[in-house]
Coordinates of C-alpha atoms in Angstrom, one line a residue:
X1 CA -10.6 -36.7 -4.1
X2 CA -10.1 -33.1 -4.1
X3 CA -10.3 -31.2 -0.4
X4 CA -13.9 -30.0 0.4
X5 CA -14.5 -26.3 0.2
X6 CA -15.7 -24.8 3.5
X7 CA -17.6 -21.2 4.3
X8 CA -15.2 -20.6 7.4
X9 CA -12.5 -19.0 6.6
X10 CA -9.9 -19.9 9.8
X11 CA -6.8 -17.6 10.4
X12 CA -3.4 -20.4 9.4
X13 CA -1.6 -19.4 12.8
X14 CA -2.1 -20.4 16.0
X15 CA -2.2 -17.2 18.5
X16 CA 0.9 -17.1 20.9
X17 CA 1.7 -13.5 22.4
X18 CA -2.0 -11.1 22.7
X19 CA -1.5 -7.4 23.0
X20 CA -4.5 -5.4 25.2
X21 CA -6.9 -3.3 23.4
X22 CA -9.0 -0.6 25.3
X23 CA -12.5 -0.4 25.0
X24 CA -13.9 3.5 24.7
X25 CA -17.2 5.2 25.0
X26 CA -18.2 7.5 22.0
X27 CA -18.5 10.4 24.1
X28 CA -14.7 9.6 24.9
X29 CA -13.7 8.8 21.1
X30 CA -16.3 12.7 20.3
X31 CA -13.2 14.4 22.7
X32 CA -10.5 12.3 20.8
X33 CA -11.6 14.2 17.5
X34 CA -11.7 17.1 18.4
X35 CA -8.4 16.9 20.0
X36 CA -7.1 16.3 17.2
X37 CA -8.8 18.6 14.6
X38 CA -10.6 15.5 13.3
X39 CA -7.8 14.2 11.9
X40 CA -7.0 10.1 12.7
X41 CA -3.5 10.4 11.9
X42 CA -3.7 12.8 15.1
X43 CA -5.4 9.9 17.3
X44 CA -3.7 8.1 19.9
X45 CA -2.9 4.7 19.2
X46 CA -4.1 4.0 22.4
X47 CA -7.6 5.3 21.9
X48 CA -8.5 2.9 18.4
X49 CA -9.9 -0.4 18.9
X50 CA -9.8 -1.6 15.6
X51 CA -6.8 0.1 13.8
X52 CA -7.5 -0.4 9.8
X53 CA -5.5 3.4 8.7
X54 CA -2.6 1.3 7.2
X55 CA -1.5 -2.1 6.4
X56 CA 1.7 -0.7 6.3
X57 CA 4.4 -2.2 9.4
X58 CA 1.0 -3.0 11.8
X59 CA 1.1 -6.4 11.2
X60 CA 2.1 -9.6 13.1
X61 CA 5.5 -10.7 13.0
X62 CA 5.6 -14.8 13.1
X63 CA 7.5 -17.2 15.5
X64 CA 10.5 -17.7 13.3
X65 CA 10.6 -13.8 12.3
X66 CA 11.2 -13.3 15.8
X67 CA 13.7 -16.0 16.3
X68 CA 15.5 -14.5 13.4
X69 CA 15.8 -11.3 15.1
X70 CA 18.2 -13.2 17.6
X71 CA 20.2 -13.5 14.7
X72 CA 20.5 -9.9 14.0
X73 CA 24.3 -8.7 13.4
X74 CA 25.0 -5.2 14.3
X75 CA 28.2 -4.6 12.3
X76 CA 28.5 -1.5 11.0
X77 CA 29.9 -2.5 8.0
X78 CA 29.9 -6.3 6.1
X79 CA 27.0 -7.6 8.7
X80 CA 26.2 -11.0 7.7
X81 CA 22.4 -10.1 8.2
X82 CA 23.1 -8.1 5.5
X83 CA 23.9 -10.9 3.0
X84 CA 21.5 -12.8 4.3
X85 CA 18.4 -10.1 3.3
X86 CA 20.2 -9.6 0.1
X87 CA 19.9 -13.2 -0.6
X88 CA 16.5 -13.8 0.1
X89 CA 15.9 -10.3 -1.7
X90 CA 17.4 -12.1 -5.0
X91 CA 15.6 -15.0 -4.2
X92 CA 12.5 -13.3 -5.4
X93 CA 14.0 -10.7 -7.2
X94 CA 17.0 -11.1 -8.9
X95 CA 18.6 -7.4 -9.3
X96 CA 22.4 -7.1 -9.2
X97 CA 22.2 -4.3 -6.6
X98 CA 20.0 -4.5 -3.3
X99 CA 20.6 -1.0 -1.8
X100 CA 18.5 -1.6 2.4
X101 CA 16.8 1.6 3.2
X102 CA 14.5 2.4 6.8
X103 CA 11.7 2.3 4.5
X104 CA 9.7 3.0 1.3
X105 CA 9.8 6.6 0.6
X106 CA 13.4 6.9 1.3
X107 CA 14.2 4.6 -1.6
X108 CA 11.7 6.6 -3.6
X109 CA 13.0 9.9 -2.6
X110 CA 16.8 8.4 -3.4
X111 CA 16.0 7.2 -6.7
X112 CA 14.2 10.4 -7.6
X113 CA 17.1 12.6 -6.2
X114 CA 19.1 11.0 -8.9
X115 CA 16.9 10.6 -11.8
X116 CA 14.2 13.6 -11.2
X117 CA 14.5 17.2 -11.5
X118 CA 12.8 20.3 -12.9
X119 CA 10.8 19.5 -16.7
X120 CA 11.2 15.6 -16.0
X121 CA 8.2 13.3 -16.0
X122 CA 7.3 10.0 -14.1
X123 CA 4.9 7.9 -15.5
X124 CA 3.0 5.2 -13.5
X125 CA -0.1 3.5 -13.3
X126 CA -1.1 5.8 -10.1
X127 CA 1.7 7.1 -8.1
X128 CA 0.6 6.4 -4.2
X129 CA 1.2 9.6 -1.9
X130 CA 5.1 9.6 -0.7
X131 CA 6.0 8.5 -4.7
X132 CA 4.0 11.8 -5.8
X133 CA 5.0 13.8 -3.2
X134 CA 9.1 12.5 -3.8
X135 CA 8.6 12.9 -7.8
X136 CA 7.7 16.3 -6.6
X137 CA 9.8 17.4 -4.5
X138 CA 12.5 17.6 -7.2
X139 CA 10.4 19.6 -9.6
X140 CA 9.2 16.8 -12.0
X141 CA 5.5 15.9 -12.6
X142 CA 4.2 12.7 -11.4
X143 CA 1.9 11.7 -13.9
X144 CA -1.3 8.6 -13.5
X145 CA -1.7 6.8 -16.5
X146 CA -3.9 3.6 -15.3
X147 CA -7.2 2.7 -17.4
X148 CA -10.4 4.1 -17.4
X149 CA -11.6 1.0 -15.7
X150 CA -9.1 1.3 -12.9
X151 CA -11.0 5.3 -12.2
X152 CA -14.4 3.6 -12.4
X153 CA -15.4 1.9 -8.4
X154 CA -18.1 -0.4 -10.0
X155 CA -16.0 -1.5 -12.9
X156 CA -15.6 -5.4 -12.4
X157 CA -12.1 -5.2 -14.5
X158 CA -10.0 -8.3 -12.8
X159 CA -6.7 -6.0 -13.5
X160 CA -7.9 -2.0 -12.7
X161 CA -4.3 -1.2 -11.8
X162 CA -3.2 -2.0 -15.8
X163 CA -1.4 0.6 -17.2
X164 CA -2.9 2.3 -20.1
X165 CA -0.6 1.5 -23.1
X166 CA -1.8 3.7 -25.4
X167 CA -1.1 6.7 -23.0
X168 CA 2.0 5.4 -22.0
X169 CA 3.2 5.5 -26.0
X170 CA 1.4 8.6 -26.4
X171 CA 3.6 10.6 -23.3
X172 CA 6.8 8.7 -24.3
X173 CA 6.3 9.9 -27.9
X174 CA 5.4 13.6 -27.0
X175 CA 8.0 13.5 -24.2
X176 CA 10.4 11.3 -24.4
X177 CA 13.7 13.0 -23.4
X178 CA 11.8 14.5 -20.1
X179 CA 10.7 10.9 -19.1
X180 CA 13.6 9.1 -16.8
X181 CA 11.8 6.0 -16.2
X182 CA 8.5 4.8 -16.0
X183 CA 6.9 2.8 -12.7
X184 CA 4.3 0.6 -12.2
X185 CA 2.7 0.5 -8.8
X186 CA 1.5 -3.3 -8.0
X187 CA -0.7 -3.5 -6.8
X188 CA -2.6 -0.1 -7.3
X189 CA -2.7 1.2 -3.8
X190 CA -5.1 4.6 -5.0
X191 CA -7.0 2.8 -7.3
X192 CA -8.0 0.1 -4.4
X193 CA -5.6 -2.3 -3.9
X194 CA -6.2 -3.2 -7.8
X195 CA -4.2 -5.9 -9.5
X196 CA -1.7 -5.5 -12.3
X197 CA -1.6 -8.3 -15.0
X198 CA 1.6 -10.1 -16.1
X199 CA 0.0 -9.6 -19.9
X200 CA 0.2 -5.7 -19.1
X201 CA 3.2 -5.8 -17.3
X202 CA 5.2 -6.9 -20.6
X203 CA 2.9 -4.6 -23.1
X204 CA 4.5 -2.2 -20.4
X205 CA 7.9 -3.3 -21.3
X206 CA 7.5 -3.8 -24.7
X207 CA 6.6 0.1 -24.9
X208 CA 9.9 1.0 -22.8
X209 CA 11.9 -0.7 -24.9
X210 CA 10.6 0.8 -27.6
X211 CA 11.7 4.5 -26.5
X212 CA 14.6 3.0 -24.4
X213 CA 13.3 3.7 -20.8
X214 CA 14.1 2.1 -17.7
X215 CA 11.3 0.4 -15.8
X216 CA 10.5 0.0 -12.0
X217 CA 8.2 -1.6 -10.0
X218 CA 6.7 0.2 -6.7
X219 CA 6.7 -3.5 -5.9
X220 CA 5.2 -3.4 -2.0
X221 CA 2.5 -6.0 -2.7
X222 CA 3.9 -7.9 -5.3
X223 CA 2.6 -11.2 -3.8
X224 CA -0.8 -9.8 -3.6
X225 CA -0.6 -8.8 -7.1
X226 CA 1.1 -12.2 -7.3
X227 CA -1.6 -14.4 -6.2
X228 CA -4.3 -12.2 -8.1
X229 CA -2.4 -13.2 -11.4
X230 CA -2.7 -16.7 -10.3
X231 CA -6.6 -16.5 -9.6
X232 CA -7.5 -14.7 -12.8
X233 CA -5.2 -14.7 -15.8
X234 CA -5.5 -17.3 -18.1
X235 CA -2.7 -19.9 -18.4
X236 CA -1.5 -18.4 -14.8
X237 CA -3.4 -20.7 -12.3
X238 CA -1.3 -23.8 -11.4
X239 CA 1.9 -22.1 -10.9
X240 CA 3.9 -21.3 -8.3
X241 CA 3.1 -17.3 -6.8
X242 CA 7.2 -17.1 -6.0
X243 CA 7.9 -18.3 -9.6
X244 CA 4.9 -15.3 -10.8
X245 CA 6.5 -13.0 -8.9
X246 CA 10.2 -13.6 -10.3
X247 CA 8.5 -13.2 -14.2
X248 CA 7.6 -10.0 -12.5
X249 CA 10.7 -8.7 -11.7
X250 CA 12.3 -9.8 -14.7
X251 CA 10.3 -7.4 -16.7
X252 CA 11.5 -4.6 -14.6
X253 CA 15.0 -2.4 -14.4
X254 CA 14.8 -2.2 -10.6
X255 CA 12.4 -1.8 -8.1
X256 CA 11.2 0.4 -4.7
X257 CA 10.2 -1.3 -2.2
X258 CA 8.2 -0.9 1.5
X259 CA 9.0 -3.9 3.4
X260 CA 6.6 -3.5 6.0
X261 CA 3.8 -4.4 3.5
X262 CA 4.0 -8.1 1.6
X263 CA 7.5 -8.9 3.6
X264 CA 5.7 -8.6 7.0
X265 CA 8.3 -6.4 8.1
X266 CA 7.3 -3.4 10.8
X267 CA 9.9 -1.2 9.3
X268 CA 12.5 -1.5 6.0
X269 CA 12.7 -1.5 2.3
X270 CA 14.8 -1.3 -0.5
X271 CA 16.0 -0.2 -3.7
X272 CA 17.1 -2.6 -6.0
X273 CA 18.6 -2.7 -9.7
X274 CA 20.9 -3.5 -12.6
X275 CA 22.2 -0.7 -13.4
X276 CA 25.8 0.2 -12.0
X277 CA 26.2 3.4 -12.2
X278 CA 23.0 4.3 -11.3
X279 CA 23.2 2.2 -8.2
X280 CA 26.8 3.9 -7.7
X281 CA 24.7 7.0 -7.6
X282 CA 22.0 5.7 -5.2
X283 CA 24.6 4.8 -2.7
X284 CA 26.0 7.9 -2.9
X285 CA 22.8 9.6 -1.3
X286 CA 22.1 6.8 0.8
X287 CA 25.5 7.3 2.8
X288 CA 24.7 11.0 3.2
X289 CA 20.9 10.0 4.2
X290 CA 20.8 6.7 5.4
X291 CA 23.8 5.0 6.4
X292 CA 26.0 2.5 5.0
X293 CA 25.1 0.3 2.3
X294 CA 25.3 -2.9 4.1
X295 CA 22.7 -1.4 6.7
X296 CA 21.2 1.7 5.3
X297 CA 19.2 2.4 8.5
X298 CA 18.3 -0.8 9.6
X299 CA 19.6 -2.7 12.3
X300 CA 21.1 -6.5 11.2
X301 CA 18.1 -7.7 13.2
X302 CA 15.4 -5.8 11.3
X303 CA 17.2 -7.3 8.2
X304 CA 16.9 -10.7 9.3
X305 CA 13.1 -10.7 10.0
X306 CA 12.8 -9.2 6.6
X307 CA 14.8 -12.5 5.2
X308 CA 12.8 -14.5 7.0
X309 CA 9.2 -12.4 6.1
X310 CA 10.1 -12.6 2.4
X311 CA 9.6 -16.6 2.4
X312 CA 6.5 -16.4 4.7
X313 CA 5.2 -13.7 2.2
X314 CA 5.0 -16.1 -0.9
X315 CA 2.8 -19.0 0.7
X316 CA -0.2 -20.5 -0.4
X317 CA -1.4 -21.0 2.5
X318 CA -1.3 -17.3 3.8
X319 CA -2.2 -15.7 0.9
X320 CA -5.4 -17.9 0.6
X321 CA -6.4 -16.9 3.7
X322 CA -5.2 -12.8 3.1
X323 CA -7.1 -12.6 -0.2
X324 CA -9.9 -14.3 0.8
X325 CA -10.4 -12.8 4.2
X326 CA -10.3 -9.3 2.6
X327 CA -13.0 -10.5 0.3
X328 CA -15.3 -11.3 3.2
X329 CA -15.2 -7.7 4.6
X330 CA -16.0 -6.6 1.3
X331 CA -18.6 -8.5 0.2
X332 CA -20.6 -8.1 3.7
X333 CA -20.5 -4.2 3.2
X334 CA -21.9 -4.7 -0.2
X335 CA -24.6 -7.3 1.4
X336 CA -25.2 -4.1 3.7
X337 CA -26.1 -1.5 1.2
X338 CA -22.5 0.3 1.1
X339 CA -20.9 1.1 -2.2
X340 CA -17.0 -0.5 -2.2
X341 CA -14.8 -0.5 -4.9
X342 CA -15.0 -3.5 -7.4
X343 CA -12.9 -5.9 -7.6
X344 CA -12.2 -6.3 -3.2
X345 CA -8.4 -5.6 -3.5
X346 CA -5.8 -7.5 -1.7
X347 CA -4.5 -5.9 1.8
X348 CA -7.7 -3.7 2.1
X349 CA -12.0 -2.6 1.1
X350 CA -12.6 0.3 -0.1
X351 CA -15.8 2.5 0.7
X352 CA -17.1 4.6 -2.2
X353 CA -17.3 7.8 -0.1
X354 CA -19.1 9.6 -2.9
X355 CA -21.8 7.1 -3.6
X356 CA -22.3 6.7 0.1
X357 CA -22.4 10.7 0.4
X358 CA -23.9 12.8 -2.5
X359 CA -25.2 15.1 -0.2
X360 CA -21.6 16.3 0.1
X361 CA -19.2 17.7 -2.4
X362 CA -16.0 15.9 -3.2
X363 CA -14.4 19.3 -2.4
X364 CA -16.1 19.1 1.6
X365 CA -14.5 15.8 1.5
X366 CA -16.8 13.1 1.8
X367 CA -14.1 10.1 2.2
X368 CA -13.1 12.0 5.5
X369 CA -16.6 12.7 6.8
X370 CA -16.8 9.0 6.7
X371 CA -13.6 8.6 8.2
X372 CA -14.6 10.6 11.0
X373 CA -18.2 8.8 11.5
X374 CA -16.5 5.1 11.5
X375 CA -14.1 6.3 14.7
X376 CA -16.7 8.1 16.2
X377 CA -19.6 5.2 15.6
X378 CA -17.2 2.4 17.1
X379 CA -13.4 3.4 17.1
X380 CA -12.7 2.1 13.5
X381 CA -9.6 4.1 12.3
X382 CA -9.5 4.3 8.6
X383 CA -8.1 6.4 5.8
X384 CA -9.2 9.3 3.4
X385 CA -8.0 8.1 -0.4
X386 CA -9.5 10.8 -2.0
X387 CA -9.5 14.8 -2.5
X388 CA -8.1 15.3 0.6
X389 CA -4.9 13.3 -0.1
X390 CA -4.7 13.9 -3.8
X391 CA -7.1 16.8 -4.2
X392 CA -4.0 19.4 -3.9
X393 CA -2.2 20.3 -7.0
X394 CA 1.8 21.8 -7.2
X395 CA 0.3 25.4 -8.1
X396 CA -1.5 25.4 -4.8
X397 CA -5.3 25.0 -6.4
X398 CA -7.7 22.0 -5.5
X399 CA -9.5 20.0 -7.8
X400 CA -11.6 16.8 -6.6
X401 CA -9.2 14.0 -7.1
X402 CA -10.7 10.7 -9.4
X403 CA -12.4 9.1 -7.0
X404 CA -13.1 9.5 -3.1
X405 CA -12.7 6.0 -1.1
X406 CA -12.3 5.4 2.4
X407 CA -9.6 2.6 2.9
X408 CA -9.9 -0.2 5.1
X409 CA -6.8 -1.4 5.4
X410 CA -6.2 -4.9 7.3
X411 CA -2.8 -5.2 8.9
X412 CA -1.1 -8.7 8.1
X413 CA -2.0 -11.6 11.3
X414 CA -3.4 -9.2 13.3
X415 CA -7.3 -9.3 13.8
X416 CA -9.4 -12.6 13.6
X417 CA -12.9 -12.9 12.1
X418 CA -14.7 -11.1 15.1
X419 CA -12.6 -8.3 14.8
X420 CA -13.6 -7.7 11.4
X421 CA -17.5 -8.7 12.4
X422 CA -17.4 -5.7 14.8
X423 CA -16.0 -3.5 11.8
X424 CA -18.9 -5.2 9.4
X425 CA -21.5 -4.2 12.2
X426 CA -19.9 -0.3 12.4
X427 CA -20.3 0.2 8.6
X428 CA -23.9 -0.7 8.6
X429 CA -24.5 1.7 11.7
X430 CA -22.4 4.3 9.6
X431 CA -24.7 3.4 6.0
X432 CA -28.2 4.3 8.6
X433 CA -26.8 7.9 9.6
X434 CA -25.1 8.6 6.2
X435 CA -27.4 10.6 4.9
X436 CA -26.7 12.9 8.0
X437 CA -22.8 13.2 7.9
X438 CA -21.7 16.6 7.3
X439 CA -18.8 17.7 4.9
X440 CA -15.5 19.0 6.1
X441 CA -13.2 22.3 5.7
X442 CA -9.6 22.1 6.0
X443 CA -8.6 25.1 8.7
X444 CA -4.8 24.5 8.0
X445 CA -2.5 22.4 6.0
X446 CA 1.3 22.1 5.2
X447 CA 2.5 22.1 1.5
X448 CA 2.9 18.6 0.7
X449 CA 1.2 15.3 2.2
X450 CA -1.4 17.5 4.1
X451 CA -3.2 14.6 5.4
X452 CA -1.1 13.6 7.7
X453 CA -1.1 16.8 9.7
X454 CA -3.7 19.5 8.2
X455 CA -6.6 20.3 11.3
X456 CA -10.6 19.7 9.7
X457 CA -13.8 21.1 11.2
X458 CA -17.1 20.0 10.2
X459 CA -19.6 22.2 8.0
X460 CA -22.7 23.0 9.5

């Protein structure tokens, strides 16, 4: 008999250490703001109820993560934590050279030290913000190449982070010698947490072989993308997700990777890859920028919860409950009236700021004027994906970037179903005064990843 289906969907953890949250009036959370030039990044932690900016090192470490950490060797070179992350690293991915780093952006900014540089060109589905802003930093252009579906929020496309192909062949042909490697992102953090399929993954390869380019993966929810693959690609849906995800990597060259995404880490990452002398080159920078390979600024007890994370990632189990869970959010915003991006992604809903606000001008930044309202309405933090984080090109000028969403983002364990019913009862309180949300000016900004620091004020 097969196991009844039920409406409930139940958290598959027991809780066993809580961590206070306090309550705020909105004449409190009104102050908040304007402390910090209505910016959440600003915000006190302190001062958020319901913290949905990032999925990214906010969630839940487990039991045996923690007992892990007890395991944690602080040698300063040879640790036998190290070996131990490596291992469960190749488990899944199985790249000659595992290079640890403190977190995402310094394995991106490492590899494109090495393989960037004025005239270059990186490829990728969509680059996420610290990928752009390190492909930029060395004077190459970072270059989106995803499908039209993936730019359209009500497309129902099961795989909107697919690569197009025919652009891809169209760059490498015009461009070819400028082009180090090509990435794909899975899944698509800027295009909504969008899926990349295994079918489109190997056209992918196909094409770099072709032209003899490397190929990595900006792999930091690769069992989210896993797990998708498994729910809708044909021939895909009885298999294992940690035997998906190692057809993944075998596509690929190497690989970047924040570890305090699928691997339920709170900080770390990695590089990883084949090749020898490229990896010879990586370490080089990591020494001067990191620390030593076996460590690379970790301690041995941040590598052993990653070990341990990396098998926890890959379950069943959990990712039924992650995927789905996400889906339930989603869908009950769309049951309210609010536009969200189509397909629900994996680790987070996305609000269709633009359809929600016409009234305002992607270049007054809707996606943070709703931002703003959901931390203001109930202490929801969220984040801008939109103009204001991609809006900004190299030469200085502003353009409105393809689409302006508002990210939800769920951290990993974290909140339980009434958490996220107090979100679902914010965003219809936000959809009634929508209508009435101002647009926002930026009053000053830094030159790269402005929206993290830049100060807003509201227009009248």
């Amino acid at each position: 008999m097969s196991e009844p289906v039920f409406r409930t969907i139940i958290e598959p953890f027991r809780i066993h250490t809580v961590e206070p949250v306090r309550m705020t009036t909105a004449e409190e959370r009104k102050a908040h703001l304007a402390a910090a030039s209505c910016n959440l990044f600003q915000l006190h932690a302190d001062d958020v109820l319901i913290d949905l900016l990032t999925d990214s090192g906010t969630g839940a470490m487990s039991r045996d993560q923690w007992a892990a950490i007890q395991r944690g060797d602080e040698s300063y070179a040879g640790s036998p934590s190290y070996f131990t992350f490596r291992d469960a690293v190749r488990e899944l991915f199985d790249f000659e050279h595992v290079i640890p780093v403190h977190q995402g952006r310094a394995a991106e900014r490492i590899l494109m030290s090495v393989l960037g540089g004025p005239g270059k060109v990186v490829p990728n589905n969509t680059h996420f913000d610290t990928t752009r802003a390190n492909v930029e930093a060395t004077g190459a252009e970072a270059v989106d190449l995803v499908i039209a579906e993936g730019k359209d929020p009500a497309s129902p496309h099961p795989f909107k982070g697919n690569m197009d192909l025919d652009a891809l062949d169209a760059l490498l042909a015009a461009r070819g010698p400028d082009v180090p490697c090509v990435f794909v992102t899975i899944t698509n953090n800027s295009g909504g947490g969008q899926p990349v399929s295994l079918a489109n993954l190997r056209a992918v390869r196909e094409v770099c072989d072709r032209y003899g380019k490397l190929l990595f993966l900006d792999a930091c929810r690769f069992a989210e993308n896993a797990w998708f693959i498994r729910e809708r690609e044909a021939g895909q849906g009885e298999r294992d997700v940690a035997d998906i995800v190692r057809d993944i990597a075998a596509l690929a060259d190497g690989m970047t990777m924040s570890a305090k995404k699928d691997p339920m880490g709170n900080i770390g990452g990695w590089l990883a890859l084949d090749d020898p002398d490229l990896a010879q080159e990586c370490r080089n920078v990591l020494i001067l920028t990191e620390g030593f390979p076996t460590y690379g600024g970790l301690a041995g007890r941040d590598l052993e919860a990653l070990a341990q994370g990396l098998k926890e990632a890959v379950q069943h189990d959990y990712l039924r409950y992650r995927i789905t869970s996400t889906a339930y959010l989603g869908e009950a915003l769309q049951k309210a009236g609010i536009p969200v991006l189509n397909p629900i992604g994996g680790h987070a809903v996305y609000i269709d700021a633009r359809a929600l606000l016409p009234h305002v001008d992607p270049l007054h930044y809707p996606g943070q004027s709703v931002a703003v309202a959901l931390y203001e309405i109930g202490g929801v933090r969220t984040c801008e994906i939109g103009t204001v984080m991609f809006g900004r090109r190299p030469d200085g000028t502003e353009a409105p970037a393809a689409m302006d969403l508002v990210r939800l983002a769920i951290p990993r364990r974290t909140y339980t179903q009434s958490h996220i019913d107090y979100v679902i009862e914010v965003c219809e309180r936000l959809a009634e005064r929508a209508h009435r949300l101002p647009g926002y000016r930026i009053t000053d900004e830094p030159k790269a990843l402005r929206h993290f620091t830049a100060r807003f004020e509201p227009i009248a």
